[in-house]
Tab-separated table of C-alpha atoms in Angstrom:
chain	number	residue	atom	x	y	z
A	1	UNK	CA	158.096	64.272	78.420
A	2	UNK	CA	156.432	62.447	81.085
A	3	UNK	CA	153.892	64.394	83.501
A	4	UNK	CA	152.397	63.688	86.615
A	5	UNK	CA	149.610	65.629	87.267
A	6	UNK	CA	148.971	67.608	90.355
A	7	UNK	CA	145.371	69.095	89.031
A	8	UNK	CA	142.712	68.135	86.988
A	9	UNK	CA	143.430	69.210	83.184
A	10	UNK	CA	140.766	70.006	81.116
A	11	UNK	CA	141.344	67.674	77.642
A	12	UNK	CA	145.143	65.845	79.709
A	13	UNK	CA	143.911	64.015	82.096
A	14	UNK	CA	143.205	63.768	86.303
A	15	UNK	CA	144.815	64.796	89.267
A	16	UNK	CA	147.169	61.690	89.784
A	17	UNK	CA	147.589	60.219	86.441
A	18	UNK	CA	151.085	60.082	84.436
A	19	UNK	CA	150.365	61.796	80.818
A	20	UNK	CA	152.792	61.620	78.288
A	21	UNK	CA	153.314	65.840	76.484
A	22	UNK	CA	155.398	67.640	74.328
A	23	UNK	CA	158.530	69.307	75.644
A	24	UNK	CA	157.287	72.543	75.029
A	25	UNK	CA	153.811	72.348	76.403
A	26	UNK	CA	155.440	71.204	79.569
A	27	UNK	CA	158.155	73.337	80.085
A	28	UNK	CA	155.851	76.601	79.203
A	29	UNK	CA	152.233	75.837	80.328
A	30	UNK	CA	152.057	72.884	82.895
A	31	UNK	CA	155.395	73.473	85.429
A	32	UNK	CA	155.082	77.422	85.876
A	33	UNK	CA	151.589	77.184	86.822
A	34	UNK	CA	152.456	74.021	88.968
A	35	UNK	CA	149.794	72.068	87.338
A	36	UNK	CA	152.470	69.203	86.842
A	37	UNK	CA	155.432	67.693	87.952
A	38	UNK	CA	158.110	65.796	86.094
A	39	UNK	CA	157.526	61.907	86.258
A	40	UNK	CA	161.096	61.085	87.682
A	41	UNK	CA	161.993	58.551	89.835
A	42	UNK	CA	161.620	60.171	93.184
A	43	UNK	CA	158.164	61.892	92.348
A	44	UNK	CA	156.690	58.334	91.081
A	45	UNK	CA	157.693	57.129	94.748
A	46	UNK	CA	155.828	60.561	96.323
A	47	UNK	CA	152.727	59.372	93.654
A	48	UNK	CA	153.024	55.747	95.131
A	49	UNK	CA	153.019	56.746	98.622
A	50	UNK	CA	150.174	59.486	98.096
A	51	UNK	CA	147.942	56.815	96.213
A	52	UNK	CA	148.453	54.160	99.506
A	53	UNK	CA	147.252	56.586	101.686
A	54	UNK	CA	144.591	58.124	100.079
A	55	UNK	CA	143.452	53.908	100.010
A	56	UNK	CA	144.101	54.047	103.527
A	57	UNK	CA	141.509	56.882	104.395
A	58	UNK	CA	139.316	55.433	101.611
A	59	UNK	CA	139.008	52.525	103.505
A	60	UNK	CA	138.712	54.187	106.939
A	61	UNK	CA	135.809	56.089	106.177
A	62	UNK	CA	134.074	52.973	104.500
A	63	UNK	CA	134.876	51.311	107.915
A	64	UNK	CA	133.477	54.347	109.932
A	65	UNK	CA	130.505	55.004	107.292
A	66	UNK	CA	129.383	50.907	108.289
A	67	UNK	CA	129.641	51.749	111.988
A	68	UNK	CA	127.315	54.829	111.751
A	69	UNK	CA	125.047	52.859	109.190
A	70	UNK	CA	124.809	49.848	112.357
A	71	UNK	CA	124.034	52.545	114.723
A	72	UNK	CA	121.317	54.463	112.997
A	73	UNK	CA	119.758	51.437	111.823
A	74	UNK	CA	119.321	50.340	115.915
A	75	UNK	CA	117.810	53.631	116.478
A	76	UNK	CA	113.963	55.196	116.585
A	77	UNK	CA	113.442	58.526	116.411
A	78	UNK	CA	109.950	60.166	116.967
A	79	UNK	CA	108.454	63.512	115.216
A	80	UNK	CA	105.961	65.157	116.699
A	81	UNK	CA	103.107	66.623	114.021
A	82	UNK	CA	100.575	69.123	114.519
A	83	UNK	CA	96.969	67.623	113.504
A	84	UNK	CA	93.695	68.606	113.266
A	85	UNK	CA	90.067	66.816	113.724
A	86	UNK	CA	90.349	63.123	112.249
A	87	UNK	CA	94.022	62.587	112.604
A	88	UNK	CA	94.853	65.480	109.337
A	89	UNK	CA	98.215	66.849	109.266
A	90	UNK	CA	98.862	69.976	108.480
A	91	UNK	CA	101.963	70.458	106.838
A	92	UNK	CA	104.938	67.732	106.122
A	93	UNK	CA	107.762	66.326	108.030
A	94	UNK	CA	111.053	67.633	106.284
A	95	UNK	CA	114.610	66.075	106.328
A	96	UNK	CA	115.695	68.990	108.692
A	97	UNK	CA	113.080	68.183	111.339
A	98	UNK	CA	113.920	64.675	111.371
A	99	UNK	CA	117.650	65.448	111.420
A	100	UNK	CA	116.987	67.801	113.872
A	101	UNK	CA	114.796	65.242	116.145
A	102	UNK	CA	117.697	62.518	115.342
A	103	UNK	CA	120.286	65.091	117.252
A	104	UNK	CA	117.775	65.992	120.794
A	105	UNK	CA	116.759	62.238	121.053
A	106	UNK	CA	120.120	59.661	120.121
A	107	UNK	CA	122.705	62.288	119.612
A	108	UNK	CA	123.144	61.646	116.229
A	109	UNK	CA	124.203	64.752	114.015
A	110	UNK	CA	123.127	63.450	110.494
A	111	UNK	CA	123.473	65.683	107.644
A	112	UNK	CA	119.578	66.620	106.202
A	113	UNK	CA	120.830	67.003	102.686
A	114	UNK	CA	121.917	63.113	103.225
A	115	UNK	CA	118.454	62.274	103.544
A	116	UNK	CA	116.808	60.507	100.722
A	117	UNK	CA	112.896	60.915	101.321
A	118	UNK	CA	110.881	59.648	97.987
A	119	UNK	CA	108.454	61.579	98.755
A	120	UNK	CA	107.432	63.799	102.132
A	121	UNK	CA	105.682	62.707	104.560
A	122	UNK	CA	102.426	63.879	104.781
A	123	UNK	CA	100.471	60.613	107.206
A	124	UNK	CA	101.115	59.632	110.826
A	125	UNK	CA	103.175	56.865	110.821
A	126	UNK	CA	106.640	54.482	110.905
A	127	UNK	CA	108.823	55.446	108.321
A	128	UNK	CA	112.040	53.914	106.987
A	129	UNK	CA	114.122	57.126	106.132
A	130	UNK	CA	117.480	56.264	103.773
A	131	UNK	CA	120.602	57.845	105.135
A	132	UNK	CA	123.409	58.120	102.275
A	133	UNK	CA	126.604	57.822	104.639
A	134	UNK	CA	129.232	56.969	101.844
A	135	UNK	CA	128.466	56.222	98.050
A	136	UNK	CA	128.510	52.233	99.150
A	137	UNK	CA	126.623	52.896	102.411
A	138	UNK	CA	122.784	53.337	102.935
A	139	UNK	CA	121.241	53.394	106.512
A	140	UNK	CA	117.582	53.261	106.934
A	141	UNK	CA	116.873	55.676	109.888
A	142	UNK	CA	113.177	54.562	111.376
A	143	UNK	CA	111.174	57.606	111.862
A	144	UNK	CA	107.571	57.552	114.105
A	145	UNK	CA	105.301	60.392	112.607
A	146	UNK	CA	102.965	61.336	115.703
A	147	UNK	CA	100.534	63.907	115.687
A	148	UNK	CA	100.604	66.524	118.413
């Protein structure tokens, strides 16, 4: 019997795919717990239209993900450091106070786990900060380390 799949299913297959099984393993494990649905004509259609828009949104947020990633990338934001004789900082600049500095000075909410520092920053300083936006969009968010 042919199966499309509503859930993922450990050792079957994904959400979305058609899986051929036997009779009995649909008729007693994957319909009553609604982990599957019969592959007939009218649920193949429901699959079809399902898969178009899920493209659709795909493509949406790509579209709004390259927006953002233009934006961002026209943007400065300045952190402000404490620092002691000779320039020394004391501390590091973290992905939440830049995120937090992004919001108060362009309005930007950016997410701080998005963030990709290599390493923290521990110098005054211009930094280029990668922004993960979408898994095919990077910003680089400039950052101004100043002491205080």
């Amino acid at each position: 019997m042919k199966i499309i799949l509503l859930q993922d299913v450990k050792a079957l297959g994904k959400k979305g795919q058609i899986v051929e099984v036997s009779d009995g393993y649909a008729r007693n494990a994957i319909l009553p717990k609604k982990l599957g649905v019969e592959a007939t004509n009218k649920n193949l259609n429901d699959l079809k239209l399902q898969n178009q828009h899920a493209d659709k949104v795909a493509a949406e947020n790509l579209a709004g993900a390259r927006e953002l990633a233009k934006t961002i990338e026209t943007k400065k934001v300045v952190v402000k450091i404490k620092t002691g004789e000779g320039g020394k900082v004391f501390g590091s600049v973290s992905t939440k106070e830049i995120a937090e500095a992004a919001k108060e000075q362009t309005g930007l909410e950016l997410d701080k786990k998005k963030m990709q520092l290599p390493e923290a920053i521990k110098t005054l300083g211009t930094y280029e900060v990668p922004v993960k936006l979408h898994p095919q969009v990077t910003a680089k968010l400039s950052v101004q380390v100043v002491g205080e």
